[in-house]
Tab-separated table of C-alpha atoms in Angstrom:
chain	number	residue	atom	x	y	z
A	1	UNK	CA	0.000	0.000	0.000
A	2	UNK	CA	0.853	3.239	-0.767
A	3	UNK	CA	1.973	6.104	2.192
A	4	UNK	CA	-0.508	8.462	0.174
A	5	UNK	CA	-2.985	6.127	-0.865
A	6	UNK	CA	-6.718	7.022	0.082
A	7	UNK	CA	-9.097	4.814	1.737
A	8	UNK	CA	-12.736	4.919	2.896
A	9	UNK	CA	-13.481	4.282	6.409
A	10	UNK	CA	-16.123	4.289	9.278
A	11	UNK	CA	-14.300	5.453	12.387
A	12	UNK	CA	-15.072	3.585	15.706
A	13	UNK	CA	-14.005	4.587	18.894
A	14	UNK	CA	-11.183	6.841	20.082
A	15	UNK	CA	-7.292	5.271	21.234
A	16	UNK	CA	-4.908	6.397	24.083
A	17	UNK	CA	-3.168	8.902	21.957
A	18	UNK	CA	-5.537	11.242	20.532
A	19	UNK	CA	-6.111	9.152	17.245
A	20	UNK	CA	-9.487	6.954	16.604
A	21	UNK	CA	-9.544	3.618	15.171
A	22	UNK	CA	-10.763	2.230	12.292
A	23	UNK	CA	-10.566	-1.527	10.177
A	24	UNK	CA	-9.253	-1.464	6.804
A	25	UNK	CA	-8.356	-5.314	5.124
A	26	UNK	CA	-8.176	-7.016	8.846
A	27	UNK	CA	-5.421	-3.962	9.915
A	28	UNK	CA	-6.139	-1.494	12.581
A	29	UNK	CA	-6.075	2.117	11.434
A	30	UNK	CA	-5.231	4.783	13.515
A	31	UNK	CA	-6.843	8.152	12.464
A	32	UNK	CA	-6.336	11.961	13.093
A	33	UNK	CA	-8.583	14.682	12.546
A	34	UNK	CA	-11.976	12.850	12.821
A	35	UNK	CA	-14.737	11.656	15.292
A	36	UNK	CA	-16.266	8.359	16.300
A	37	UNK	CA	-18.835	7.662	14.168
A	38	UNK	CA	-17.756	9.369	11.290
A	39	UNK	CA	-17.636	8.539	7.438
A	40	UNK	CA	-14.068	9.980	5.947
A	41	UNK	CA	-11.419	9.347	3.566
A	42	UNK	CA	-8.064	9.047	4.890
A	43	UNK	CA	-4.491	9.338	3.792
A	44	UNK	CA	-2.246	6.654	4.593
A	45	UNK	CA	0.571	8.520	6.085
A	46	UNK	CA	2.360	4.969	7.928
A	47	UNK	CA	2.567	1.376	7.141
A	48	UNK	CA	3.713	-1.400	9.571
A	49	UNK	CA	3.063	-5.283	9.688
A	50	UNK	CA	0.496	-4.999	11.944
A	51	UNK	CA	-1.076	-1.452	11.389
A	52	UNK	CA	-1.679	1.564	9.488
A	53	UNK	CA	-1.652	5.299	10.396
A	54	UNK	CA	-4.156	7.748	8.486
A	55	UNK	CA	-4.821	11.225	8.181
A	56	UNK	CA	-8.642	12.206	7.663
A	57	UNK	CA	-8.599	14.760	4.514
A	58	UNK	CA	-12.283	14.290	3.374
A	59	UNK	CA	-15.242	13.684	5.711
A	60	UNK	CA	-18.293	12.268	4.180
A	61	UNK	CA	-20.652	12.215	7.252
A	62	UNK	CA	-19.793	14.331	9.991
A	63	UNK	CA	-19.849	13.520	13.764
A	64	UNK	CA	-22.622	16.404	15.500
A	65	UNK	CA	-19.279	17.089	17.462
A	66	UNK	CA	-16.598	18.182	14.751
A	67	UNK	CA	-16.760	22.026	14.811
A	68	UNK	CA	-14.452	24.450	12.260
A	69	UNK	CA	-11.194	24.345	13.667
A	70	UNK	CA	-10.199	27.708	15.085
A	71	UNK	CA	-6.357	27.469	14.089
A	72	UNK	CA	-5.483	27.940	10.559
A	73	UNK	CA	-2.618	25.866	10.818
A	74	UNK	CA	-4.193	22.896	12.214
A	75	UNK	CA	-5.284	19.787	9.732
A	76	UNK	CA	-3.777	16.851	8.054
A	77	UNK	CA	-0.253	17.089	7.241
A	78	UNK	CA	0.023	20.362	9.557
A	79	UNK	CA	1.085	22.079	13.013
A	80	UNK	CA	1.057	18.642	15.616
A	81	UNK	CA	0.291	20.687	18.440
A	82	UNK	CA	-3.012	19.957	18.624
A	83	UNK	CA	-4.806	17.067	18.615
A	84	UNK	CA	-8.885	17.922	18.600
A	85	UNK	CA	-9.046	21.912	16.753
A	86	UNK	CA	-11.753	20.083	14.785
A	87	UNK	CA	-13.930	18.680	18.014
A	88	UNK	CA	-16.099	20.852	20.223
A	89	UNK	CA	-14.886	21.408	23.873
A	90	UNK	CA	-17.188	18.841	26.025
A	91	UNK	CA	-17.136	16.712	23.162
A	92	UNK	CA	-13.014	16.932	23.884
A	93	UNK	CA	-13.488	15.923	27.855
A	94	UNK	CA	-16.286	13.458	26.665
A	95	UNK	CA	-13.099	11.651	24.807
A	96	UNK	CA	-10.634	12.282	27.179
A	97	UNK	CA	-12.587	10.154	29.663
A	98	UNK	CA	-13.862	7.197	27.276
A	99	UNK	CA	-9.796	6.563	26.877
A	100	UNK	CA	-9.061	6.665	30.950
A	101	UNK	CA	-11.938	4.218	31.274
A	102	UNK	CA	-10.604	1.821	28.410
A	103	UNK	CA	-7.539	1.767	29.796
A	104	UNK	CA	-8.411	1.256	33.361
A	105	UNK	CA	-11.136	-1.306	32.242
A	106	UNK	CA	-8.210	-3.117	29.873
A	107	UNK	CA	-4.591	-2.647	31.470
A	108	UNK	CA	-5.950	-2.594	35.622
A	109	UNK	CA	-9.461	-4.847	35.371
A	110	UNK	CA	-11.186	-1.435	36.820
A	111	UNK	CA	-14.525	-0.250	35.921
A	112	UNK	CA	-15.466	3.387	36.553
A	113	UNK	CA	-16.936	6.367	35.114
A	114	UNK	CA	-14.879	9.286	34.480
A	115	UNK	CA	-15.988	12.825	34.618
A	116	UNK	CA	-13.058	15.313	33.021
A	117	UNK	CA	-13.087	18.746	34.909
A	118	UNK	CA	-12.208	22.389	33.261
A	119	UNK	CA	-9.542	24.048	34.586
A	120	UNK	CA	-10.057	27.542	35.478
A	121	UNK	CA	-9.037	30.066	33.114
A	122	UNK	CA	-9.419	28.685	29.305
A	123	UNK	CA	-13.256	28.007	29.199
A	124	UNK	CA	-13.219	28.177	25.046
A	125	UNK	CA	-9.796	25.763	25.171
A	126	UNK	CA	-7.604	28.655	23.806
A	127	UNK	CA	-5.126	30.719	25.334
A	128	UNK	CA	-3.694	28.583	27.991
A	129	UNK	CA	-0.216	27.715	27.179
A	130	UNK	CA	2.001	29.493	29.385
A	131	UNK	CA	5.183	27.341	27.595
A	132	UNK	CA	5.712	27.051	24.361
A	133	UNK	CA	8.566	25.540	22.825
A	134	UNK	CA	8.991	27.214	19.060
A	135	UNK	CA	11.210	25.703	16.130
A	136	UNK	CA	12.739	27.811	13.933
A	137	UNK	CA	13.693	27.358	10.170
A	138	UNK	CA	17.486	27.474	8.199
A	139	UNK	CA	15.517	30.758	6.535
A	140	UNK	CA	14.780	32.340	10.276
A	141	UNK	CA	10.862	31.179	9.803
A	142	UNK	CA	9.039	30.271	12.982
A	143	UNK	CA	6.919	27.433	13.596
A	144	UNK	CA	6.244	24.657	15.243
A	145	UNK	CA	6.535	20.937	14.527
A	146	UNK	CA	4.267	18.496	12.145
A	147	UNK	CA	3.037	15.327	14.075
A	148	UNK	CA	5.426	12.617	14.090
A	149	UNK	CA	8.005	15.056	12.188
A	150	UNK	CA	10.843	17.397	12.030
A	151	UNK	CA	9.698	19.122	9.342
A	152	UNK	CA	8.128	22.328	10.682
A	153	UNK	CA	4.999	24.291	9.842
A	154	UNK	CA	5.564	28.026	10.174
A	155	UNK	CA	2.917	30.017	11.842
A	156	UNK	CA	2.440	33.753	12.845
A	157	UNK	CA	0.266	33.081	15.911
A	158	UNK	CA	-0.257	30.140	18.034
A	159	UNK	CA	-3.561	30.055	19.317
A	160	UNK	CA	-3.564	28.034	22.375
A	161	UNK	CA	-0.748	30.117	23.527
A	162	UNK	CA	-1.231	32.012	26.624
A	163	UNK	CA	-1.660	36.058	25.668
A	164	UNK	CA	1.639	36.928	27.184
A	165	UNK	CA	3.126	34.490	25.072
A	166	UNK	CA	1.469	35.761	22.229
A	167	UNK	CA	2.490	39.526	23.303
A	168	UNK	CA	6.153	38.516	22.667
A	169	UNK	CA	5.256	38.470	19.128
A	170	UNK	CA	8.015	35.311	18.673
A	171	UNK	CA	6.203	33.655	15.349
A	172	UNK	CA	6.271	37.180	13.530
A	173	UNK	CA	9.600	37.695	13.655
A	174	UNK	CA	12.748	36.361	11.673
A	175	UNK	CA	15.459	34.557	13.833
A	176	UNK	CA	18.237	34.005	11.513
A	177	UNK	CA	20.752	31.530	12.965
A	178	UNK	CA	18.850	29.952	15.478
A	179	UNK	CA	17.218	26.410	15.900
A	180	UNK	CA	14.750	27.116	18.660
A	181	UNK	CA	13.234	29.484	21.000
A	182	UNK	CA	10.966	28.550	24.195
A	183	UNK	CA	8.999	31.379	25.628
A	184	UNK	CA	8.026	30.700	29.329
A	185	UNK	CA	5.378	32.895	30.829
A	186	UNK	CA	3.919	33.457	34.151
A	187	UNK	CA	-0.064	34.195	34.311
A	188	UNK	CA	0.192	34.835	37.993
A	189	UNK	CA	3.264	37.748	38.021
A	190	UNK	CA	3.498	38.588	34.568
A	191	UNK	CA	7.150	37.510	34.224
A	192	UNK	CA	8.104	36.472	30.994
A	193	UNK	CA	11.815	34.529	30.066
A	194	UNK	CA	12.993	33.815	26.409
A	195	UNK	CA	15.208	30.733	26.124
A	196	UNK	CA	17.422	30.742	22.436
A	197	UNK	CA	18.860	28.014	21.379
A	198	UNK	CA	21.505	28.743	18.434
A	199	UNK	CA	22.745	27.251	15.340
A	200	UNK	CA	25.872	29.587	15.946
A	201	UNK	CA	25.619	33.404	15.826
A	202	UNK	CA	22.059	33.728	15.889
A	203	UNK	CA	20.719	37.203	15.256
A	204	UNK	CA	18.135	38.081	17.962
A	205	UNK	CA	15.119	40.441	16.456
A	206	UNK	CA	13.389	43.520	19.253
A	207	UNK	CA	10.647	41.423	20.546
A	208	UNK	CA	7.246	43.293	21.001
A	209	UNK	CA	7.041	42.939	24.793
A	210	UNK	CA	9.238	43.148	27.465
A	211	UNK	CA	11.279	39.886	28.098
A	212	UNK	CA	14.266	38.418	29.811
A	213	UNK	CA	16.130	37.091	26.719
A	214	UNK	CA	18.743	34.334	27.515
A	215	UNK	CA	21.120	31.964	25.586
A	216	UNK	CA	20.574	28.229	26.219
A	217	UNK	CA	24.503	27.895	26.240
A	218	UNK	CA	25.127	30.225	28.287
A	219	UNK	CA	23.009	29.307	31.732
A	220	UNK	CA	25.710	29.419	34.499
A	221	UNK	CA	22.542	30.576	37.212
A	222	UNK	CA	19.789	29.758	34.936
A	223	UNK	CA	16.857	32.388	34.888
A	224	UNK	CA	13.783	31.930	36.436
A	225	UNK	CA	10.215	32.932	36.855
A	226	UNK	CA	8.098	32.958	39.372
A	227	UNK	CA	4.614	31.707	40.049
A	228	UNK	CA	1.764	32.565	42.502
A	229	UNK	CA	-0.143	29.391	43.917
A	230	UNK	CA	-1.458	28.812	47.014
A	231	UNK	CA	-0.989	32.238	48.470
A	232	UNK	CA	2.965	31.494	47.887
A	233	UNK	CA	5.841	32.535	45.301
A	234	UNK	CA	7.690	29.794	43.863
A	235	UNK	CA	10.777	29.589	41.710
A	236	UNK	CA	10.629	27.908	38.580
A	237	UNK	CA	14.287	27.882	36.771
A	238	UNK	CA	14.585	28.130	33.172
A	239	UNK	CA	12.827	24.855	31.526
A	240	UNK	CA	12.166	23.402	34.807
A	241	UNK	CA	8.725	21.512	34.798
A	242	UNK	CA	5.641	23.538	36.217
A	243	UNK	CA	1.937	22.978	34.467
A	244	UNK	CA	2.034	24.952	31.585
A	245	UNK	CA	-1.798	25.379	32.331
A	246	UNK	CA	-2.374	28.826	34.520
A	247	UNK	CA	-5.071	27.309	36.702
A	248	UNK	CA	-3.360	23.447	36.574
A	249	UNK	CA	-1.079	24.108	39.779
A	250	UNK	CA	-3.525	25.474	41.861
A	251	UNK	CA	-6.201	22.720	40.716
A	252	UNK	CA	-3.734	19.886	41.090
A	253	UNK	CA	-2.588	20.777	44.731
A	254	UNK	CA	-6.232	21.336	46.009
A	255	UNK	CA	-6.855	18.219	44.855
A	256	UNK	CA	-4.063	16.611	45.864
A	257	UNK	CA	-5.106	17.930	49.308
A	258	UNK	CA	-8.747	16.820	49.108
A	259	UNK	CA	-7.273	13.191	48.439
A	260	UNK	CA	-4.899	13.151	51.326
A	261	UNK	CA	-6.486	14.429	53.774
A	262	UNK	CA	-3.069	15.707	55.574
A	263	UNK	CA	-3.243	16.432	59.659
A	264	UNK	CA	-1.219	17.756	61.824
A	265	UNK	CA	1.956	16.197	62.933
A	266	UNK	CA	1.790	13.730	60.250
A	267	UNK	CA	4.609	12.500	57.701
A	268	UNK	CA	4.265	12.480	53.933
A	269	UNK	CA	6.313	12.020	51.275
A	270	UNK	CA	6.412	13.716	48.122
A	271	UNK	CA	7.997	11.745	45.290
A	272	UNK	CA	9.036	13.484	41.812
A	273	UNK	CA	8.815	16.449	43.419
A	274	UNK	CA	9.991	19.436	40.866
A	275	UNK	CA	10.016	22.788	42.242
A	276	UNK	CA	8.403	21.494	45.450
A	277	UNK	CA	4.604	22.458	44.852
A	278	UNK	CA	2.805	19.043	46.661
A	279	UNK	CA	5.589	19.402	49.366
A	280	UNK	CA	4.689	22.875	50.167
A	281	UNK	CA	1.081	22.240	50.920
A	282	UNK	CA	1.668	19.234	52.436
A	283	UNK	CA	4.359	21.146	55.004
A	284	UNK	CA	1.394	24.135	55.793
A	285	UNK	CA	-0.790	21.603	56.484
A	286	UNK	CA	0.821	18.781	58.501
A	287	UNK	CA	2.465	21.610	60.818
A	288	UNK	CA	6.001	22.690	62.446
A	289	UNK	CA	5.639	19.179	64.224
A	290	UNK	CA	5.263	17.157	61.106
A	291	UNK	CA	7.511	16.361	58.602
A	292	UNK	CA	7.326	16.339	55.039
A	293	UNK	CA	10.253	14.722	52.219
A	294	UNK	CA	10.901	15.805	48.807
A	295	UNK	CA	12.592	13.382	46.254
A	296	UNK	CA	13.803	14.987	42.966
A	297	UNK	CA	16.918	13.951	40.695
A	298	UNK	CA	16.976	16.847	38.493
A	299	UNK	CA	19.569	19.007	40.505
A	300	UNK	CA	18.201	22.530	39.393
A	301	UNK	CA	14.880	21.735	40.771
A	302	UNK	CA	16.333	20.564	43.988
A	303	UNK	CA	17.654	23.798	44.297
A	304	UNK	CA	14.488	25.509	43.538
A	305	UNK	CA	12.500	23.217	45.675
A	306	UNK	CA	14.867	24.365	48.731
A	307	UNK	CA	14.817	27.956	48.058
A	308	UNK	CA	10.794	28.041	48.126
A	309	UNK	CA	10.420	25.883	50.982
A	310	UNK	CA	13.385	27.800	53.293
A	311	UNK	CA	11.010	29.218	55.598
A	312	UNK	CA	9.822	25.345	56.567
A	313	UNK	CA	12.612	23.729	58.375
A	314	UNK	CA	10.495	20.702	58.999
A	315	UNK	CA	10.490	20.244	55.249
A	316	UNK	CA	13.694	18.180	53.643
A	317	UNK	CA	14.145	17.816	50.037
A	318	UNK	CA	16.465	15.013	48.552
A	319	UNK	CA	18.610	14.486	45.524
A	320	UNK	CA	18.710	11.641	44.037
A	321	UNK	CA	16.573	9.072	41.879
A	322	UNK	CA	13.181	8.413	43.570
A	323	UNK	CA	14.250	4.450	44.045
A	324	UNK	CA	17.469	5.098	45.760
A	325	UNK	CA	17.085	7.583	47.920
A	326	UNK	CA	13.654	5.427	49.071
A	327	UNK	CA	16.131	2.842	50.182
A	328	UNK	CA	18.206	5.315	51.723
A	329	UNK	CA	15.362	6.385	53.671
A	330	UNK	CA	13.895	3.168	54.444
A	331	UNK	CA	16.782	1.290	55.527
A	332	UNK	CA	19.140	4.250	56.547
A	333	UNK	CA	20.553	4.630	60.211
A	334	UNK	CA	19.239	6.595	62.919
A	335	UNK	CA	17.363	10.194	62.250
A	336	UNK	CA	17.684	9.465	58.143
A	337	UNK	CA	15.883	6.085	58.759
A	338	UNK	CA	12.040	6.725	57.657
A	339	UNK	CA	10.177	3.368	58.209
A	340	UNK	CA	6.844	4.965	57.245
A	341	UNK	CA	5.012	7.900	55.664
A	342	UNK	CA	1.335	8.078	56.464
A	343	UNK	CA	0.827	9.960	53.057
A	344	UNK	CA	2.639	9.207	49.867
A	345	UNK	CA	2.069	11.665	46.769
A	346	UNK	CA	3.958	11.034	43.487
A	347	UNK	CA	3.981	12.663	40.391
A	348	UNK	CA	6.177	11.107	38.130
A	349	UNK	CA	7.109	11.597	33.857
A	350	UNK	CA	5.208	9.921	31.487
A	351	UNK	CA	6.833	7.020	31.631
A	352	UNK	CA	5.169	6.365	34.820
A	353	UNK	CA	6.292	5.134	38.414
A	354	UNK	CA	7.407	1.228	37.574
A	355	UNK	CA	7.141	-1.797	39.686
A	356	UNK	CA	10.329	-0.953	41.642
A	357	UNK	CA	8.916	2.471	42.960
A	358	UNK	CA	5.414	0.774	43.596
A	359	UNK	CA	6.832	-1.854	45.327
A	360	UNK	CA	9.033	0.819	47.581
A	361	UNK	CA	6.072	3.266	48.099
A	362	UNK	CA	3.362	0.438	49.047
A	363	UNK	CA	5.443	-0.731	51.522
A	364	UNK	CA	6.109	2.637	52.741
A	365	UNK	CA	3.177	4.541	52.733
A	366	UNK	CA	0.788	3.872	55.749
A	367	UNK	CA	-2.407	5.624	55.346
A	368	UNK	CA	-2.868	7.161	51.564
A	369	UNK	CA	-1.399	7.752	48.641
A	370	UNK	CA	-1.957	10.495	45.996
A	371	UNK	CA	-0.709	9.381	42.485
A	372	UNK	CA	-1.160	12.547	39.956
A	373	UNK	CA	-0.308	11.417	36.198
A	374	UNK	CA	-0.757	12.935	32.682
A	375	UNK	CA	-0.874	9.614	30.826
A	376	UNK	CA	-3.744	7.478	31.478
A	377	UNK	CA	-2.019	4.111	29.988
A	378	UNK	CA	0.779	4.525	32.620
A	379	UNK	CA	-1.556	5.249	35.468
A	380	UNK	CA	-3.799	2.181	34.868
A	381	UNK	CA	-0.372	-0.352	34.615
A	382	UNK	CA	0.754	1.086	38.168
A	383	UNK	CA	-2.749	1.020	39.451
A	384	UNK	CA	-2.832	-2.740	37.953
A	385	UNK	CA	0.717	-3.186	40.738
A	386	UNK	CA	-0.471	-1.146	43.450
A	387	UNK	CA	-3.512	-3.650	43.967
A	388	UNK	CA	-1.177	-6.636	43.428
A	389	UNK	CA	0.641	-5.036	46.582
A	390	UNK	CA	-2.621	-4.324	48.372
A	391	UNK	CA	-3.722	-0.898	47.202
A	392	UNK	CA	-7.002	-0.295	46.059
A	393	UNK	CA	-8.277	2.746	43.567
A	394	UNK	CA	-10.753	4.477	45.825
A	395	UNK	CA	-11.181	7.712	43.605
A	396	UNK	CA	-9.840	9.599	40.796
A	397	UNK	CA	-10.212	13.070	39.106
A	398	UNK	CA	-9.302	14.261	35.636
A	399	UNK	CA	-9.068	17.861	34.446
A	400	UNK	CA	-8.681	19.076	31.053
A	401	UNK	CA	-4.999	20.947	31.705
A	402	UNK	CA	-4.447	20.465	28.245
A	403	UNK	CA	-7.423	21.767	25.843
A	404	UNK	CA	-7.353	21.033	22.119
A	405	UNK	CA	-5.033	17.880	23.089
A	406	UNK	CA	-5.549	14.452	23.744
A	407	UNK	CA	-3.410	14.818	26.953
A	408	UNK	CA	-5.453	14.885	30.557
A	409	UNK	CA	-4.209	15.224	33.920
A	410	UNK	CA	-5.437	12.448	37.078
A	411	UNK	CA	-5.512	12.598	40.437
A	412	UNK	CA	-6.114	8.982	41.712
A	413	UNK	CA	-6.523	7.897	45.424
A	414	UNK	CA	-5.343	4.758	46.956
A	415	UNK	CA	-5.992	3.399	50.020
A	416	UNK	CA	-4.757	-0.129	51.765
A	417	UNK	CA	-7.342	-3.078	51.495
């Protein structure tokens, strides 16, 4: 078959991954740009033994949820920011939680019905990107990358981009001699950082807004902004992970609050901890005379971590990879030794936690654990070895952090028994 061949098909239901399925000649088809239920013809963009991937270029009966997509740039063969231009906002978290109920159904053996929340502060699924990582031409051109592709699609405005992203004016100018710009914004105190990264001499154009512009070679004390959540300032250095979302931190720590249920004088354990977010809440609300423990590996976020948590000395944050520095904790010596946490939260990559951290965190959480995860396949495999170890899924929560994208943010709870 043909990469550009076209074939008819009658899309079924939506994957983990933002594509839906279809048959074609006993292979599975994976297609972008259309709805279940829908009639289209599709452009076979992959072929593999075992299945095909598709782009949807004509659609000959139209799901009641496909809308005009607001982003010129968006379509087959296009920007690969975004996933769902083409589908109507609660049709979007309608989608988002038929695929964390297949997987939880298939990978973990649990049935449950999943409600995906808005986040404050994008309520028409636009204008929420507060980090946006921009590739950049051999010509200077600005754009941003094709799905499964280097090649890049040049834009002039990104329109899921937060406003003061937007107010750099980035995608309008020419950047000759550069590879890549990332503009990091902060909704909450309006500071705004430029990161270039250079082909050689790059030649830097006035940007339309005020901005701290900095060389990604040249990061001996790496810049930072700061954010405003939970009536505190944190520190977020350079590219260091924070929810691009503006209202995803705030939601994500109330919730992860509402699942703990943290008291005073308690010990909890934050694993994957970046700039120290869940550990901060967790330290104003388990007291002077509780303790709270920060794993991270990434050494700049340590450091942030520390400097936003100074003024709580009951508060420790570690170095190290989450699994050894767990069995440094668990079978260390004396005041390092930390037998048992009642509360456990972890938020770790995509990739997920992995039997070796469930195995460490079952054994040392007491009371309940707070697992927060942006990939729903991920979640349900260590969901699928937490009960093996005696854990059991008694809630979850999903927001829509990312609009216009298959990606969705979960809180789950776990409690023994």
């Amino acid at each position: 078959m043909e990469s550009s061949e076209l074939i008819e098909l009658r899309i079924g239901a939506v994957a983990n991954g933002g594509s839906c399925v279809a048959r074609h000649e006993g292979r599975v088809v994976f297609v972008r740009h259309t709805l279940p239920g829908e009639l289209v013809r599709a452009r076979v963009t992959q072929e593999t033994k075992n299945f095909l991937r598709a782009d949807a270029v004509e659609i000959l009966e139209a799901s009641p949820d496909r809308v005009p997509a607001p982003c010129p740039f968006s379509g087959p063969g296009r920007c690969g920011g975004c996933d769902w231009q083409h589908v109507a906002v609660p049709a979007q978290r309608a989608l988002k939680a038929a695929v964390v109920e297949e997987q939880l159904r298939r990978v973990a053996g649990i049935s449950r019905e999943v409600v995906v929340e808005e986040v404050p502060g994008a309520p028409d699924g636009l204008g929420w990107r507060t980090r946006v990582q921009f590739s950049i031409r051999r010509d200077g051109a600005v754009g941003l990358r094709r799905h499964r592709s280097h090649a890049i699609e040049p834009i002039d405005e990104c329109l899921i981009a937060h406003p003061q992203v937007e107010a750099l004016g980035i995608e309008r100018k020419r950047w000759t001699g550069a590879s890549g710009v990332e503009a990091i914004v902060s909704a909450g105190t309006g500071d705004r950082l430029a990161v270039l990264s250079a082909r050689g001499r790059a030649r830097v154009p006035r940007m339309d807004a005020p901005v701290r512009l900095v060389s990604e070679r040249n990061q001996e004390k790496p810049p930072f902004v700061r954010e405003d959540v939970a009536g505190r300032l944190w520190q977020v250095s350079g590219s260091g992970f924070w929810q691009v979302h503006p209202g995803a931190a705030q939601t994500l720590a109330d919730a992860v609050l509402d699942t703990l249920e943290p008291k005073r004088g308690e010990i909890a354990v934050d694993l994957y901890c970046g700039a120290g977010l869940f550990a901060g809440v967790l330290g104003e609300r388990v007291g002077s005379d509780g303790l709270v423990v920060g794993i991270e590996s990434d050494a700049q976020s340590v450091r942030d971590a520390r400097f936003n948590l100074r003024d709580m000395p009951h508060v420790a944050v570690e170095r190290g990879e989450v699994e050894t520095v767990l069995d440094e904790i668990s079978f260390g010596r004396g005041k390092n030794r930390l037998n048992r946490a009642d509360l456990v939260v972890l938020d770790p990559p995509r990739t997920g936690a992995g039997p070796d951290v469930v195995k460490r965190v079952a054994t040392l959480a007491g009371r309940r654990i707070a697992y927060v995860s942006c990939d729903p396949a991920t979640l349900a495999r260590d969901l699928a070895l937490f009960g093996e170890q005696g854990w059991t899924l008694s809630a979850l929560r999903a927001f829509d952090a990312f609009p216009m994208t298959q990606h969705v943010e979960l809180v789950a709870t776990l409690v023994r028994g």
